[in-house]
Amino acid sequence: MIAVKDRKLALWNIGIAYIAFIIGTFCGLLQVFVRNDSLQLPKFLDYYQILTAHGVLLALIFTAFFIFAFLIAGMSKTLGSFGPKVSLFAWIGLWTTAIGTTMATVMIISGKASVLYTFYAPLKASGWYYLGLALFIIGTWFTSFALLGHFVAWKKKNKGQFSPLFAYMTTATLLLWIIACLGVVATVVFQYLPWAFGLTDTINVELSRSLFWYFGHPLVYFWLLPAYMAWYVVMPKIIGTKVFSDSLARFSFILFILFSFPVGFHHQLTEPGIDSFWKFLQVVLTFMVIIPTLMTAFSMFATFEISGRNKGGTGLFGWLRKLPWKDVRFSSLFIAMLFFIPGGAGGIINASFQLNELVHNTLWVVGHFHITVGTPVAMTFMSVTFWLIPYLTGREFPKHLQKLAHIQIGTWAIGMLLMSTAQHLLGLLGAPRRTAYAGYNGNESAAEWFQGILSNHVTMAIGGTILFFSAMLLVYIVANLMFVAPKVQDEKDLVEFPIAESDTSHTAKFLENWGIWVGIAVALIVMAYALPLYDMIQNAPPGSRGFITW
């Protein structure tokens, strides 16, 4: 079991993550009923307030705190206990991030930051909101550098050895996060803060959006890579086999570092201020991310088949019956992976030059976001929750909570299937995103948004309600595992931290040469961004004053 001080650090991160989860999911519930015109919010609460809170608290706060809890616990498990400097920096990071989160949340709740998750200029929030976001990022950097320092110290003590696969993947994830955050830090510090506090009158809108999406797309992989870590490293142990290929797993993470940065313009294909050549270049680079995704899919299903056949499965699909379906740690991961198949297919549509024109500003994008982040990533985090919290608290995972966990996972899958399917179909019909309820004066096309069985705002609301029920069930399970479940009397009965064995005998040494991969990533970033960003600055329009529309 990892050291008590490391456990406390991870548990604090988990606790803050689930506080954000509670508030964020409640805001999501309110949203689907407002969109359905079934709920009128009180005067002190605005739809765009809850939309902003939902996006920020779930997509940014919940994910970041939970990811760092997972990485902290895993690094302590695989590389040994943290030294005093690592612990100090990690705690500074936690509290800095928590202070920034609190500031940003207070600004949203008080109605001074209804600028949505993307905080696009020229919508203008309170300067204290942007300062809170800056502190949030700075705090995560403290924790990131602490964990990277722990990795470097281990490498110095174990020269010539391959780092454990979990630690290697953690390092890749943190490098991705640090490099990605440079964009949002640049725009917040040098554009938004002076603008919001009145030091400058206008803001370069196109530059601010481009710097945001330089960060915004790698952010997706910051969510996804820890889920991949659970798939590659944790899942094989749960089903009783080894990592399928150590070198494949490491190389897939390297490819995500290389191809997750120079692709932000595919979120801006409809914006006129970027030359089509740069958009096309980044669309091509976006499609390169399909390669490590397919590598991961191949590795996962090969792992399933090997495990099933080792347990006696025969025939073409007989191995499926031998998998541990009654173990919620496995079943939740398997369902999460299945959801990622349509999610990935939708991502290819979003990144396409032509098809993006059809879906860009519609509910399709919201459906895609939920079926990728809200299902594969979230359900993987739920699977990790079911064993990580009891491991850290030294408590049991009782049978009745395991049964509730199966119900929770099932209801989350059903709710997300209903809601995201409705959002995809409504988007194809033309229903817009980022808006509250609108009947468009009974326009015939708008009326179609409310008439189908699945393509219906009512279906979306039903799915959202089931999701909220599932979320509260998860919170109940988490609270029990944190504070109520019986303590384990004998350490040998402790819930395990499942780390699968990984054979490095055929793994190439150059995969551990981080200088090569970071250098290539920087070269790709410069190639994709240097000239268009220079053009946005050199030939900048007059700029825009701030707008407060709420």
XYZ file of C-alpha atoms in Angstrom, residues 250-454:
205
model
C 4.300 3.471 -25.341
C 4.375 4.385 -29.023
C 0.638 5.151 -29.082
C 1.151 7.705 -26.288
C 4.048 9.258 -28.198
C 1.835 9.650 -31.277
C -0.815 11.408 -29.190
C 1.808 13.938 -28.056
C 2.890 14.558 -31.640
C -0.549 14.892 -33.246
C -2.721 16.453 -30.553
C -1.217 19.968 -30.681
C -1.080 21.228 -34.293
C -4.788 20.597 -34.932
C -6.694 23.356 -33.119
C -7.818 25.086 -36.319
C -10.212 22.213 -37.061
C -12.395 23.812 -34.356
C -12.286 27.054 -36.362
C -13.094 25.853 -39.868
C -16.032 28.271 -40.147
C -14.013 31.330 -39.060
C -12.912 33.663 -41.880
C -9.695 35.032 -40.349
C -7.581 31.915 -40.967
C -6.251 31.031 -44.411
C -7.713 27.808 -45.814
C -4.235 26.302 -46.288
C -3.577 26.281 -42.541
C -7.022 24.868 -41.859
C -6.416 22.081 -44.380
C -2.974 21.302 -42.922
C -4.399 20.935 -39.436
C -7.312 18.827 -40.696
C -4.758 16.417 -42.206
C -2.805 16.305 -38.943
C -6.080 15.733 -37.069
C -6.707 12.553 -39.050
C -3.270 11.285 -37.979
C -4.665 10.863 -34.448
C -6.800 8.033 -35.838
C -3.634 5.884 -35.989
C -2.938 5.621 -32.220
C -6.675 5.304 -31.622
C -6.897 2.251 -33.887
C -3.690 0.886 -32.325
C -5.366 1.114 -28.943
C -8.558 -0.556 -30.173
C -6.546 -3.433 -31.678
C -4.524 -3.834 -28.463
C -7.603 -3.836 -26.239
C -9.601 -6.429 -28.154
C -6.501 -8.590 -28.569
C -6.108 -8.468 -24.780
C -9.754 -9.494 -24.312
C -9.411 -12.415 -26.704
C -6.151 -13.649 -25.183
C -7.676 -13.586 -21.698
C -10.886 -15.298 -22.820
C -9.089 -18.042 -24.741
C -6.683 -18.658 -21.848
C -9.778 -19.309 -19.734
C -11.155 -21.877 -22.174
C -13.120 -19.792 -24.657
C -13.486 -21.472 -28.047
C -14.972 -20.608 -31.414
C -15.019 -17.215 -33.091
C -16.495 -15.300 -30.149
C -16.500 -17.888 -27.350
C -13.811 -15.913 -25.535
C -16.337 -13.128 -24.868
C -18.302 -15.359 -22.473
C -15.158 -15.965 -20.389
C -14.606 -12.325 -19.553
C -15.462 -11.217 -15.963
C -18.750 -9.479 -16.717
C -19.840 -9.592 -13.058
C -16.835 -7.497 -12.053
C -18.010 -3.872 -12.344
C -14.412 -2.717 -12.727
C -14.299 -4.598 -16.042
C -17.866 -4.179 -17.309
C -17.711 -0.396 -16.916
C -14.434 -0.253 -18.862
C -15.813 -2.460 -21.640
C -18.962 -0.337 -22.052
C -16.797 2.804 -22.048
C -14.714 1.393 -24.908
C -17.806 0.475 -26.930
C -19.113 4.047 -26.681
C -15.819 5.335 -28.007
C -16.441 3.624 -31.376
C -19.330 5.914 -32.477
C -17.650 8.775 -30.635
C -14.498 8.411 -32.714
C -16.521 8.128 -35.924
C -18.320 11.382 -35.059
C -14.946 13.037 -34.456
C -13.888 12.219 -38.017
C -17.049 13.969 -39.258
C -16.375 17.033 -37.069
C -12.825 17.361 -38.402
C -13.824 17.054 -42.060
C -13.628 20.257 -44.087
C -16.970 19.640 -45.821
C -19.052 17.828 -43.191
C -18.060 20.274 -40.468
C -20.056 22.920 -42.342
C -23.232 20.915 -41.668
C -22.757 20.218 -37.966
C -20.490 22.952 -36.599
C -22.942 25.120 -34.673
C -25.535 22.447 -33.969
C -26.441 20.079 -31.153
C -24.538 17.369 -33.038
C -21.319 18.747 -31.505
C -22.833 18.606 -28.008
C -23.866 14.997 -28.619
C -20.361 14.164 -29.858
C -18.804 15.768 -26.786
C -20.988 13.722 -24.446
C -20.477 10.436 -26.267
C -16.686 10.863 -26.160
C -15.847 12.666 -22.922
C -19.104 12.056 -21.060
C -19.061 8.305 -21.690
C -15.684 6.645 -22.453
C -13.714 9.028 -20.236
C -16.319 9.471 -17.481
C -17.188 5.768 -17.279
C -13.506 4.859 -17.128
C -13.097 7.291 -14.241
C -16.086 5.620 -12.574
C -14.434 2.224 -12.986
C -11.241 3.589 -11.430
C -13.287 5.153 -8.614
C -14.686 1.756 -7.597
C -11.229 0.393 -6.694
C -9.080 3.500 -6.160
C -11.071 5.008 -3.283
C -11.229 1.774 -1.228
C -7.532 1.241 -1.938
C -6.705 4.731 -0.634
C -9.079 4.661 2.344
C -8.390 1.065 3.364
C -12.099 0.278 3.258
C -14.000 -2.637 1.762
C -16.070 -2.490 -1.432
C -19.134 -4.314 -0.030
C -21.341 -6.533 -2.189
C -24.366 -4.225 -1.923
C -22.298 -1.288 -3.212
C -20.990 -3.447 -6.059
C -24.604 -4.183 -7.077
C -25.408 -0.469 -6.925
C -22.303 0.200 -9.037
C -23.656 -2.105 -11.766
C -26.974 -0.195 -11.678
C -25.109 3.101 -11.778
C -23.053 2.100 -14.806
C -26.130 0.705 -16.583
C -28.227 3.808 -16.007
C -25.358 6.079 -17.075
C -25.031 4.126 -20.346
C -28.799 4.231 -21.006
C -29.107 7.916 -20.135
C -26.143 8.890 -22.279
C -27.361 6.769 -25.186
C -30.761 8.507 -25.138
C -29.449 12.017 -24.614
C -26.502 11.918 -27.023
C -28.520 10.157 -29.739
C -31.208 12.841 -29.495
C -28.541 15.568 -29.626
C -26.879 14.037 -32.702
C -30.189 13.721 -34.576
C -31.439 17.150 -33.538
C -28.131 18.585 -34.725
C -28.543 16.977 -38.134
C -31.974 18.614 -38.359
C -30.402 21.982 -37.572
C -31.078 22.510 -33.855
C -28.442 24.983 -32.623
C -26.056 24.568 -29.723
C -25.159 27.186 -27.090
C -28.780 28.368 -26.908
C -31.604 28.116 -24.418
C -35.079 27.045 -25.567
C -36.265 28.739 -28.733
C -39.385 27.903 -30.738
C -38.414 30.217 -33.614
C -42.020 31.462 -33.827
C -43.336 28.088 -34.914
C -41.090 27.903 -37.974
C -41.684 24.622 -39.816
C -38.028 23.540 -39.732
C -37.737 24.354 -36.035
C -40.921 22.403 -35.306
C -39.212 19.249 -36.625
C -36.795 19.447 -33.698
C -39.610 18.447 -31.354
C -41.496 15.832 -33.375
C -39.371 12.668 -33.684
C -39.203 9.814 -31.198
C -35.435 10.127 -30.741
